Every structure is written in structure tokens, then in C-alpha cells.
Coordinates of C-alpha atoms and ligand atoms in Angstrom, one line a residue:
M1 CA 84.0 124.2 -103.4
R2 CA 85.1 125.0 -99.9
H3 CA 86.9 128.3 -99.2
Y4 CA 89.3 128.3 -96.4
T5 CA 90.5 131.4 -94.6
C6 CA 93.5 131.8 -92.2
L7 CA 92.8 130.9 -88.6
I8 CA 94.0 133.6 -86.4
D9 CA 93.1 134.1 -82.7
G10 CA 90.3 131.5 -83.2
E11 CA 88.7 133.6 -86.0
D12 CA 88.4 133.0 -89.7
V13 CA 90.5 135.8 -91.3
P14 CA 90.6 136.3 -95.0
A15 CA 94.0 137.4 -96.4
E16 CA 94.8 140.8 -97.9
G17 CA 96.5 138.9 -100.7
G18 CA 93.3 137.2 -101.7
R19 CA 93.0 133.5 -102.4
F20 CA 94.4 130.7 -104.5
A21 CA 93.1 127.4 -105.6
M22 CA 94.1 124.0 -104.2
C23 CA 94.1 121.4 -106.9
C24 CA 93.8 117.7 -106.6
P25 CA 97.1 116.2 -107.9
S26 CA 95.2 113.2 -109.4
D27 CA 93.5 115.4 -112.1
G28 CA 94.8 118.9 -111.5
K29 CA 91.3 120.2 -110.9
P30 CA 90.7 122.8 -108.2
F31 CA 88.5 121.6 -105.3
A32 CA 89.0 124.3 -102.7
T33 CA 90.6 127.7 -102.2
V34 CA 92.8 129.0 -99.4
A35 CA 93.8 132.4 -98.3
R36 CA 97.0 133.9 -99.8
G37 CA 98.4 135.0 -96.5
G38 CA 101.5 137.2 -96.2
K39 CA 103.2 139.6 -93.8
P40 CA 100.0 141.3 -92.6
E41 CA 98.4 137.9 -91.6
I42 CA 101.7 136.6 -90.1
D43 CA 101.9 139.8 -88.0
L44 CA 98.4 139.2 -86.7
A45 CA 99.0 135.5 -86.1
V46 CA 102.2 136.1 -84.1
A47 CA 100.6 138.9 -82.1
A48 CA 97.6 136.6 -81.3
A49 CA 100.0 133.8 -80.2
R50 CA 101.9 136.2 -78.0
R51 CA 98.6 137.5 -76.4
A52 CA 97.4 133.9 -75.8
L53 CA 100.6 133.2 -73.9
E54 CA 100.9 136.4 -71.9
H55 CA 97.3 137.6 -71.4
G56 CA 95.0 134.8 -72.5
A57 CA 93.6 131.6 -71.0
Y58 CA 96.3 129.5 -72.7
G59 CA 99.2 130.8 -70.7
E60 CA 97.3 130.0 -67.5
M61 CA 96.7 126.3 -68.4
T62 CA 98.5 123.6 -66.6
A63 CA 100.4 120.9 -68.4
T64 CA 97.6 118.4 -67.4
E65 CA 95.0 120.7 -68.9
R66 CA 96.9 121.0 -72.2
G67 CA 97.3 117.3 -72.2
R68 CA 93.5 116.9 -71.9
V69 CA 92.9 119.2 -74.8
L70 CA 95.3 117.2 -76.9
S71 CA 93.5 114.0 -75.9
R72 CA 90.2 115.5 -77.0
M73 CA 91.8 116.5 -80.3
A74 CA 93.0 112.9 -80.8
E75 CA 89.4 111.7 -80.2
A76 CA 88.0 114.3 -82.5
V77 CA 90.4 113.2 -85.3
R78 CA 89.4 109.6 -84.7
D79 CA 85.7 110.6 -84.9
R80 CA 86.3 112.3 -88.2
H81 CA 88.8 109.7 -89.5
S82 CA 87.1 109.0 -92.8
A83 CA 86.3 112.6 -93.7
L84 CA 89.9 113.7 -92.9
T85 CA 91.3 110.7 -94.8
E86 CA 89.3 111.7 -97.9
L87 CA 90.5 115.3 -97.6
E88 CA 94.2 114.3 -97.1
A89 CA 94.0 111.8 -100.1
M90 CA 92.5 114.4 -102.4
D91 CA 94.8 117.2 -101.2
C92 CA 98.0 115.3 -101.5
G93 CA 97.0 112.8 -104.2
K94 CA 97.7 109.9 -101.8
P95 CA 96.1 106.4 -102.3
T96 CA 93.3 106.3 -99.7
R97 CA 94.9 103.6 -97.6
Q98 CA 98.1 105.7 -97.2
A99 CA 96.0 108.8 -96.3
A100 CA 94.1 106.7 -93.7
T101 CA 97.4 105.7 -92.1
D102 CA 98.4 109.3 -92.0
I103 CA 95.2 110.3 -90.2
T104 CA 95.7 107.4 -87.7
C105 CA 99.2 108.6 -87.1
L106 CA 97.9 112.2 -86.5
A107 CA 95.6 110.9 -83.9
R108 CA 98.4 108.9 -82.3
Y109 CA 100.7 111.9 -82.2
L110 CA 98.1 113.9 -80.4
E111 CA 97.5 111.0 -78.1
F112 CA 101.2 110.5 -77.4
Y113 CA 101.7 114.2 -76.6
S114 CA 98.5 114.4 -74.6
G115 CA 99.9 111.7 -72.3
A116 CA 103.4 113.2 -72.2
A117 CA 102.4 116.8 -71.5
D118 CA 102.6 116.5 -67.7
K119 CA 105.4 114.0 -67.5
V120 CA 108.3 116.1 -68.4
H121 CA 110.3 116.5 -65.2
G122 CA 113.3 118.7 -64.7
P123 CA 116.5 117.6 -62.8
Q124 CA 117.6 118.2 -59.3
I125 CA 121.3 118.8 -59.4
P126 CA 123.7 118.2 -56.5
F127 CA 125.8 121.4 -55.8
L128 CA 127.5 123.2 -53.0
K129 CA 126.6 122.7 -49.4
G130 CA 123.6 124.8 -48.5
W131 CA 122.3 125.0 -52.1
L132 CA 119.3 123.4 -53.8
V133 CA 119.5 123.4 -57.6
T134 CA 116.6 122.4 -59.8
G135 CA 115.9 122.7 -63.5
I136 CA 112.5 123.5 -64.9
R137 CA 111.5 123.0 -68.5
E138 CA 109.9 126.2 -70.0
P139 CA 108.3 126.6 -73.4
H140 CA 110.2 128.8 -75.9
G141 CA 107.1 131.0 -76.3
V142 CA 105.8 131.6 -79.8
T143 CA 106.9 128.7 -82.1
A144 CA 106.8 128.9 -85.9
H145 CA 106.0 125.7 -87.8
I146 CA 106.7 125.6 -91.5
I147 CA 105.7 122.3 -93.0
P148 CA 105.7 120.6 -96.5
W149 CA 103.0 119.2 -98.7
N150 CA 104.0 115.5 -98.5
Y151 CA 102.6 114.6 -95.0
P152 CA 100.7 117.6 -93.7
A153 CA 98.5 115.7 -91.2
Q154 CA 101.4 113.7 -89.7
I155 CA 103.8 116.6 -89.5
F156 CA 101.0 118.8 -88.0
G157 CA 100.6 116.1 -85.3
R158 CA 104.2 115.7 -84.4
S159 CA 105.1 119.3 -84.5
V160 CA 102.1 121.1 -83.1
G161 CA 101.3 118.3 -80.7
A162 CA 104.7 118.5 -79.1
A163 CA 104.8 122.3 -79.1
I164 CA 101.4 122.5 -77.4
A165 CA 102.3 119.8 -74.9
M166 CA 105.1 122.1 -73.7
G167 CA 103.0 125.2 -73.6
N168 CA 104.2 127.0 -76.7
A169 CA 101.7 129.1 -78.8
C170 CA 102.0 128.1 -82.4
V171 CA 101.9 129.8 -85.8
L172 CA 101.7 127.2 -88.6
K173 CA 102.4 127.8 -92.3
P174 CA 101.3 124.8 -94.4
A175 CA 102.7 124.3 -97.8
E176 CA 101.1 125.9 -100.9
D177 CA 100.4 122.6 -102.5
A178 CA 98.6 120.7 -99.7
G179 CA 97.7 121.2 -96.0
L180 CA 94.0 121.5 -95.7
S181 CA 93.9 118.9 -93.0
C182 CA 95.9 121.3 -90.8
L183 CA 93.2 124.0 -91.2
E184 CA 90.5 121.5 -90.4
V185 CA 92.2 120.1 -87.3
A186 CA 93.2 123.6 -86.0
R187 CA 89.5 124.6 -86.2
M188 CA 88.5 121.4 -84.5
A189 CA 91.0 122.2 -81.7
L190 CA 88.9 125.2 -80.7
D191 CA 86.0 122.9 -80.0
C192 CA 88.3 120.6 -78.0
G193 CA 89.1 123.5 -75.6
L194 CA 92.3 124.9 -77.1
P195 CA 92.1 128.7 -76.3
P196 CA 92.0 131.1 -79.3
G197 CA 95.5 132.2 -80.3
A198 CA 97.2 129.1 -79.0
L199 CA 97.3 127.7 -82.6
N200 CA 97.1 130.0 -85.6
V201 CA 97.3 128.9 -89.2
V202 CA 98.4 131.2 -92.1
T203 CA 98.3 129.6 -95.5
G204 CA 100.3 131.2 -98.4
M205 CA 103.4 131.0 -100.5
G206 CA 106.7 130.1 -99.1
E207 CA 108.4 133.3 -100.2
E208 CA 105.6 135.4 -98.8
A209 CA 103.9 133.9 -95.7
G210 CA 106.8 131.5 -95.0
A211 CA 109.6 134.0 -95.3
A212 CA 107.5 136.6 -93.2
L213 CA 107.1 134.0 -90.5
A214 CA 110.7 132.9 -90.4
A215 CA 111.9 136.5 -90.2
H216 CA 109.3 137.7 -87.7
P217 CA 111.0 139.5 -84.8
D218 CA 108.6 138.1 -82.2
I219 CA 108.9 134.4 -82.7
D220 CA 111.1 132.3 -80.4
F221 CA 111.7 129.1 -82.3
I222 CA 111.3 127.6 -85.7
S223 CA 110.4 124.0 -86.6
F224 CA 110.9 123.5 -90.3
T225 CA 110.4 120.4 -92.5
G226 CA 111.2 120.8 -96.2
S227 CA 114.0 121.1 -98.7
P228 CA 117.7 121.6 -97.7
E229 CA 117.7 124.9 -99.8
V230 CA 114.9 126.5 -97.8
G231 CA 116.2 124.9 -94.6
T232 CA 119.4 126.9 -95.1
L233 CA 117.3 130.1 -95.4
I234 CA 115.4 129.2 -92.3
Q235 CA 118.5 128.7 -90.3
K236 CA 119.9 132.0 -91.5
A237 CA 116.6 133.7 -90.5
A238 CA 116.9 132.1 -87.1
A239 CA 120.5 133.1 -86.7
E240 CA 119.6 136.8 -87.4
R241 CA 117.7 136.8 -84.1
T242 CA 119.7 134.1 -82.3
I243 CA 116.7 131.8 -81.9
G244 CA 116.8 128.0 -82.3
C245 CA 115.4 125.9 -85.0
T246 CA 114.9 122.2 -85.9
L247 CA 115.5 121.4 -89.5
E248 CA 114.2 118.1 -90.9
L249 CA 115.4 118.1 -94.5
G250 CA 115.9 115.5 -97.2
G251 CA 117.6 112.2 -97.3
K252 CA 119.3 109.6 -99.4
S253 CA 118.5 106.8 -97.1
A254 CA 120.1 103.4 -97.6
Q255 CA 119.0 99.9 -96.7
L256 CA 121.9 97.4 -96.4
V257 CA 121.1 93.9 -97.3
F258 CA 123.7 91.3 -96.3
A259 CA 123.8 87.8 -97.8
D260 CA 122.4 86.2 -94.6
A261 CA 119.3 88.5 -94.5
D262 CA 115.8 87.2 -94.3
F263 CA 114.9 88.2 -97.9
D264 CA 111.2 87.3 -97.5
A265 CA 110.9 89.8 -94.7
A266 CA 113.1 92.4 -96.3
L267 CA 112.0 92.7 -99.9
P268 CA 108.4 93.9 -99.4
I269 CA 109.6 96.5 -96.9
I270 CA 112.4 97.6 -99.2
A271 CA 110.0 98.1 -102.1
N272 CA 107.4 99.8 -99.9
A273 CA 110.0 102.2 -98.5
I274 CA 110.5 103.8 -101.9
I275 CA 107.0 103.7 -103.3
Q276 CA 105.1 105.1 -100.4
N277 CA 103.6 108.5 -101.2
A278 CA 105.1 108.0 -104.7
G279 CA 108.6 108.3 -103.3
Q280 CA 107.9 111.9 -102.1
T281 CA 109.0 111.1 -98.6
C282 CA 112.1 112.5 -96.8
S283 CA 112.9 109.2 -95.2
A284 CA 112.3 107.2 -98.5
G285 CA 114.7 104.3 -98.7
S286 CA 116.0 105.4 -102.1
R287 CA 119.2 103.2 -102.1
V288 CA 119.4 99.5 -101.5
L289 CA 123.0 98.2 -100.9
I290 CA 123.2 94.5 -101.6
E291 CA 126.1 92.1 -100.8
R292 CA 127.6 91.1 -104.2
S293 CA 127.1 87.4 -103.8
V294 CA 123.3 87.9 -103.6
F295 CA 123.0 91.0 -105.8
A296 CA 121.5 89.2 -108.8
A297 CA 119.1 87.2 -106.8
V298 CA 117.8 90.0 -104.7
T299 CA 117.5 92.5 -107.6
A300 CA 115.6 89.8 -109.6
E301 CA 113.1 89.5 -106.8
L302 CA 112.8 93.2 -106.3
A303 CA 112.3 93.6 -110.0
E304 CA 109.4 91.2 -109.9
R305 CA 107.8 93.3 -107.2
F306 CA 108.4 96.6 -109.2
R307 CA 106.8 95.1 -112.3
A308 CA 103.6 94.4 -110.3
L309 CA 103.3 97.9 -109.0
R310 CA 100.5 100.0 -110.3
V311 CA 100.0 103.8 -110.5
G312 CA 96.7 105.7 -110.6
P313 CA 94.6 108.4 -109.0
H314 CA 94.3 108.5 -105.3
D315 CA 90.7 107.2 -105.2
R316 CA 91.7 104.0 -107.0
D317 CA 93.8 103.2 -104.0
L318 CA 96.6 101.5 -105.9
D319 CA 100.3 101.2 -104.9
L320 CA 101.2 104.7 -106.0
G321 CA 99.2 107.9 -106.6
P322 CA 100.2 110.9 -108.6
L323 CA 103.1 113.3 -108.0
I324 CA 102.2 116.5 -106.3
N325 CA 102.8 118.9 -109.2
R326 CA 104.6 119.7 -112.5
Q327 CA 107.9 120.8 -110.8
Q328 CA 108.1 117.4 -109.1
E329 CA 107.4 115.7 -112.5
A330 CA 110.1 117.7 -114.1
R331 CA 112.5 116.9 -111.3
I332 CA 111.9 113.2 -111.7
E333 CA 112.2 113.4 -115.5
R334 CA 115.6 115.0 -115.1
F335 CA 116.7 112.0 -112.9
V336 CA 115.3 109.5 -115.4
E337 CA 117.4 111.2 -118.1
L338 CA 120.5 111.2 -115.9
A339 CA 119.8 107.4 -115.4
S340 CA 119.8 106.7 -119.2
D341 CA 123.4 105.3 -118.8
L342 CA 122.2 102.8 -116.2
E343 CA 120.4 99.5 -116.5
L344 CA 116.7 99.8 -115.8
L345 CA 116.0 96.5 -114.0
A346 CA 112.2 97.0 -113.8
E347 CA 109.4 99.5 -113.8
G348 CA 105.8 99.5 -112.7
S349 CA 102.9 100.5 -114.8
C350 CA 100.3 103.3 -114.9
I351 CA 96.7 102.3 -115.3
P352 CA 95.4 103.0 -118.9
D353 CA 92.7 105.5 -118.0
L354 CA 94.8 108.0 -116.1
P355 CA 92.9 111.3 -115.6
V356 CA 94.4 114.1 -117.7
G357 CA 95.8 116.9 -115.7
G358 CA 97.5 114.7 -113.1
C359 CA 101.3 114.1 -113.0
Y360 CA 102.1 110.4 -112.9
T361 CA 105.4 108.6 -112.9
K362 CA 106.2 104.9 -112.9
P363 CA 108.3 103.4 -110.1
R364 CA 111.7 102.3 -111.4
L365 CA 114.5 100.1 -110.2
Y366 CA 118.0 100.7 -111.5
G367 CA 121.1 98.7 -110.9
P368 CA 124.0 98.2 -110.5
V369 CA 124.3 102.0 -109.8
P370 CA 127.8 103.3 -109.2
P371 CA 127.9 104.9 -105.7
D372 CA 129.0 108.2 -107.2
H373 CA 126.2 108.4 -109.7
P374 CA 123.7 111.3 -109.2
L375 CA 121.0 108.6 -108.7
A376 CA 123.0 107.3 -105.8
Q377 CA 123.9 110.7 -104.4
E378 CA 121.0 113.2 -104.9
E379 CA 117.6 113.1 -103.4
V380 CA 115.1 112.3 -106.2
F381 CA 112.0 112.6 -104.1
G382 CA 110.3 110.2 -106.4
P383 CA 109.8 106.4 -106.7
I384 CA 113.3 105.5 -108.0
L385 CA 115.3 102.9 -106.3
A386 CA 119.1 102.6 -106.9
A387 CA 120.5 99.1 -106.3
I388 CA 124.2 99.2 -105.4
P389 CA 126.4 96.1 -104.8
F390 CA 129.0 95.9 -102.1
E391 CA 131.8 93.4 -101.3
C392 CA 132.1 93.6 -97.5
E393 CA 130.8 95.2 -94.4
A394 CA 133.3 98.0 -94.4
E395 CA 132.5 98.9 -98.0
A396 CA 128.7 98.8 -97.3
I397 CA 129.2 101.3 -94.5
A398 CA 131.4 103.5 -96.6
I399 CA 128.9 103.6 -99.4
A400 CA 126.0 104.1 -97.0
N401 CA 127.8 107.1 -95.4
G402 CA 129.1 108.4 -98.7
T403 CA 126.4 111.0 -99.4
A404 CA 125.7 114.5 -98.1
Y405 CA 122.6 113.2 -96.2
G406 CA 122.0 111.2 -93.1
L407 CA 118.3 110.7 -92.2
V408 CA 117.4 107.0 -91.9
A409 CA 119.1 103.7 -92.6
G410 CA 118.1 100.1 -92.6
V411 CA 120.3 97.0 -91.9
W412 CA 119.1 93.5 -92.9
T413 CA 121.2 90.7 -91.4
R414 CA 120.7 87.8 -89.0
D415 CA 124.2 88.3 -87.5
G416 CA 123.5 90.0 -84.1
A417 CA 127.0 91.4 -83.7
R418 CA 126.9 92.9 -87.2
Q419 CA 123.5 94.4 -86.5
L420 CA 124.9 96.6 -83.7
R421 CA 128.3 97.2 -85.3
V422 CA 126.8 98.5 -88.5
A423 CA 124.0 100.4 -86.8
R424 CA 126.5 102.2 -84.7
R425 CA 128.7 103.2 -87.6
L426 CA 125.9 104.5 -89.9
E427 CA 125.6 108.2 -90.2
A428 CA 121.9 108.6 -89.8
G429 CA 119.4 109.9 -87.2
Q430 CA 117.5 106.7 -87.2
V431 CA 118.7 103.1 -87.9
F432 CA 116.3 100.2 -88.3
V433 CA 117.6 96.7 -88.0
N434 CA 115.5 94.1 -89.9
G435 CA 112.8 96.6 -90.5
Y436 CA 112.3 100.1 -91.9
G437 CA 109.6 102.6 -91.3
A438 CA 110.2 106.0 -90.0
G439 CA 106.7 107.2 -90.8
G440 CA 104.9 105.0 -88.4
G441 CA 107.1 105.5 -85.4
I442 CA 105.3 108.1 -83.4
E443 CA 107.4 107.3 -80.3
L444 CA 110.7 107.3 -82.1
P445 CA 112.9 110.4 -82.2
F446 CA 113.4 111.4 -85.8
G447 CA 115.7 113.8 -87.5
G448 CA 118.9 113.9 -89.5
V449 CA 122.6 114.4 -89.4
K450 CA 124.7 116.2 -92.1
R451 CA 122.6 117.8 -94.8
S452 CA 119.5 116.1 -93.5
G453 CA 119.3 118.7 -90.8
H454 CA 119.4 118.8 -87.0
G455 CA 117.2 118.6 -84.0
R456 CA 114.8 115.8 -83.3
E457 CA 111.0 115.7 -83.8
K458 CA 108.7 112.9 -82.7
G459 CA 108.8 110.8 -79.5
F460 CA 109.7 112.3 -76.1
E461 CA 112.8 114.0 -77.5
A462 CA 110.7 116.6 -79.3
L463 CA 109.4 117.8 -76.0
Y464 CA 113.0 118.9 -75.2
E465 CA 113.3 120.6 -78.5
F466 CA 110.2 122.6 -77.9
S467 CA 111.4 123.8 -74.5
Q468 CA 114.4 125.1 -72.7
L469 CA 115.8 124.2 -69.3
K470 CA 116.0 127.0 -66.7
T471 CA 118.3 126.3 -63.8
I472 CA 117.3 127.7 -60.5
A473 CA 120.0 127.6 -57.8
I474 CA 118.8 128.5 -54.3
N475 CA 121.2 129.3 -51.5
H476 CA 119.3 128.2 -48.4
G477 CA 122.3 128.3 -46.1
Ligands
ADP501 P1 109.4 121.1 -100.9 O1 110.5 120.9 -101.8 O2 108.9 119.9 -100.1 O3 108.2 121.8 -101.6 P2 110.1 123.5 -99.6 O4 111.3 123.6 -98.7 O5 110.1 124.2 -100.8 O6 109.9 121.9 -99.7 O7 108.8 123.9 -98.8 C1 108.6 123.5 -97.4 C2 107.8 124.6 -96.7 O8 108.7 125.8 -96.7 C3 106.5 125.0 -97.4 O9 105.6 125.4 -96.5 C4 106.9 126.2 -98.2 O10 105.9 127.1 -98.5 C5 107.9 126.9 -97.3 N1 108.9 127.8 -97.9 C6 109.3 127.8 -99.2 N2 110.2 128.8 -99.4 C7 110.3 129.5 -98.2 C8 111.0 130.6 -97.8 N3 111.8 131.3 -98.6 N4 110.9 131.0 -96.5 C9 110.1 130.3 -95.6 N5 109.4 129.3 -96.0 C10 109.5 128.8 -97.3

């Protein structure tokens, strides 16, 4: 069994709080331990990050040099692709193919931000006669990264990759349920030339290490991905010190299927968007809104797909793996109970020889679901798809926008004018037309509106989030 410590200032640091076990969601068995970091380790990590910026080699690096380090990290991840895939699959309980995609995405994030690091240019602004005004993009300083258990490798890549590209020194707090890939890659980064202290990782509980990090007086920015409840705490902690934060929270994302859609193209993607990572995905397409005239036909075909889905441990590499833990299982059971008044159109099946100790749930398709039903309003974070009929475009938009969330949306129609009209009216940070797949889009700015959060991660936009513009106005006469 591997024992991981915190990584602070390039050193392995055990935590005063001891250790706790990391269990594989497939069978509940411990396979590693991590440090139970808390305030003492967070204090050390933030101090190390500050030193790296102000007195260490890191603060002296040019953008090009940081880009080269990120490029070497991308290569190192590719070289260790299969080992990292195995670790991510076991840690998160993901089917191996899905974990492999995550590691590929991690390498792509690092590659993208390696190339972007020295291509962020500030403006030159016309002003009064005799003045030259320019803007330079500066890093925030020490950035805190608090990330969840569902996509640790990918979220590490998009968040830490962009922050380092801009020259921030990072303190990362992975989730208590999964995040070993972050520890591995942070250690690999040292061999790729990232100076000690530029990236520190403190594992631990949310209320201990996470809260200590969010409340630390010497951090300059917080990047948070997780639940709306904790996101609100993070924003309050940031407000206490008037620092900025990006919050990528949950979603109740809808895919709108009009009668003229290409169903053959749409249906596999609609099914995949809710079963990926057993539905434990912020951008899961958890509602499918279907024009009434084709509702029966589309749900019948979707039902057929759901019945073919199989659930099993990560190493069987089926359609769905286990849920991450018992709390998730209880949460999903509550929604299944709430759905007892609805018609269950189809469900998948678990393989017969499931390991004891894992938490498994079958993917389920319900419909027609009234738009105000909890299944159509609340984030389940599990493989449950609510099918909702609509009469016309205006009603489809109203239903799609009629939740507290606004992360991603999908529109399926062959009508070009409608594609743009609907996309513009949907309240979401990302809208896909005749497609859906926030996970894979390294280059695509991603984030929410309303209760899904604010700020944008991914793509070039994240570089602006992880920096601030300084305006320099020179009176040269
Ligand atoms: P999820 O529902 O996906 O578990 P959470 O919002 O609970 O999402 O967790 C996301 C991240 O936030 C994890 O790293 C977790 O440890 C951390 N976290 C949880 N509670 C707090 C808190 N009170 N302060 C700071 N971080 C927290």
C-alpha cells in the first residue's frame, strides 16, 4: 500500500493530523493512505508558495520558461499514461476507458497552457496627447485550488495549468475521496523543472485543510470546483479578504431535442452525457427536453439504450462504474424515492458478481417528468435522466432556463436559424449545438451562470481569470 504525504516546497511532508485511507470505490477496500493535512500544513504550503514567488527561482522565470515546464509535464504525463490511468480508475472508480480519457485530457491541458503561457498580451490604449498607456497581465500571486473527487486529473490540469502559465504559485487541496493523480503529477512536475514551492499539495478534509486554505490571510485568489453549498462558503471566505474567486458548481443541464433533429447522432450523445462517470459530473446532461410530436419515439429509443447499459467495477470497463461513496448512494436513493410517482421508462443493469463494499446504482430514464418535479429541478449527481416534453421553441427555452442552475446546454435541430436563436437565449455558460461534451473541450471556456457559479476555467479565458490587468500610463510629453 502506498503512503502519500503532502508536497510542500518540493518536500514530502507528513501531516500533524496523521493519515487516512483512500478506498477504491469499486470494492471499498483501502489501497493507499494520504496525509490528513490541516491548518499547520496549509500555513507551511502558503508560506512556501509565497517564498517561491518572491525569493525563489520561480518568481524569476519568464513566461516562456514556465511554458517549457508545462510542456515537459505534458510529456511526462503521456509517458506515464497507463500508470496514471490505472491510478485514476482505482481512485475514482471510473471505468478504465473513461480514466484514460481523463489522463489524455490532463496532458492536453498542460500542453495547451504550455503553448499559451507566453502568448498573453496586454493592450495598448489610446489616451491623451503625450501619453502612452499600456496594460500588463500580472499573476494574482498565491492561488488556492480546491477541487472535487469526480475529475481530479482533469481539474488539476485546467486549474493548475492555467495558474502556472500566468506565473501564480499554487496550493492545491484535493478532495478527501479521490485525488492521488494530483499528488503524482505534482511530484513529477519537480523533475520537469518546476521550482519547489511553485506547486504545493495538501490533502485533507474539507472542513479542515479546505477551510484553512480558503480562510488563509496570505492567498490572493481561490479557484473552487464543487458543490454550491461549499461554493457559497468559499465566496464568503474570499469576500472576508476582498480577493477574487472562480466557482464552478453544479448543474441541471438540458439537451433540447427538436422534431427535425438527427436522432441517430443525438441519442448516443444524450445517453452518454448522463452516464459518464456514473452521472457524477457537474456538466452531466441530466434533462432531455423533447418536442411533443417525437417524445414517444425518442424516449423509446433512449429506453432501449438505457436497457443495454451495464454497471460494474472500474476494471471491468463497462458503461458505468460505482458511485464514489455511501453519501452519494444515499443521495441517489433519495431521488429514486422522490421519483416513485413518475414512470420509469427504462433502467440498465448491474453485473451479477458485483464486489461487496462498492456502491452501485443503475442508470435510469424517467418520463414524462413535470418541469417542476425535484428530478427536473435538483442536481442528482447520479445517472438519472429526466425526459420532459415541450410544445414549442418558447416553451423549450422556458423549461431549460427554469432551474436555479446554468452550466451547459445542448440544442439538437437542423434548423440553422433556430440553432442560433435558441443558443443565444439559453442561460448557460456553454451551449453545444448538435453535440454535447464539456469534458473534452480543453480549449473551450467553461463555467456557469446563476447557481452554477461564476468565472471561467479552461481555454484561453482561464488565463485572464488567473491574472489581473495593471494599467501603466506614461506621460512622455
Ligand atoms: P462534492 O459534493 O463534490 O464532494 P464538495 O463541495 O463537498 O463537493 O467538495 C469539493 C471540495 O471542497 C473538496 O476538496 C472538499 O474537501 C472541499 N471542501 C468541503 N468543505 C469545505 C469547506 N468547508 N471549506 C473549504 N473546502 C471544503
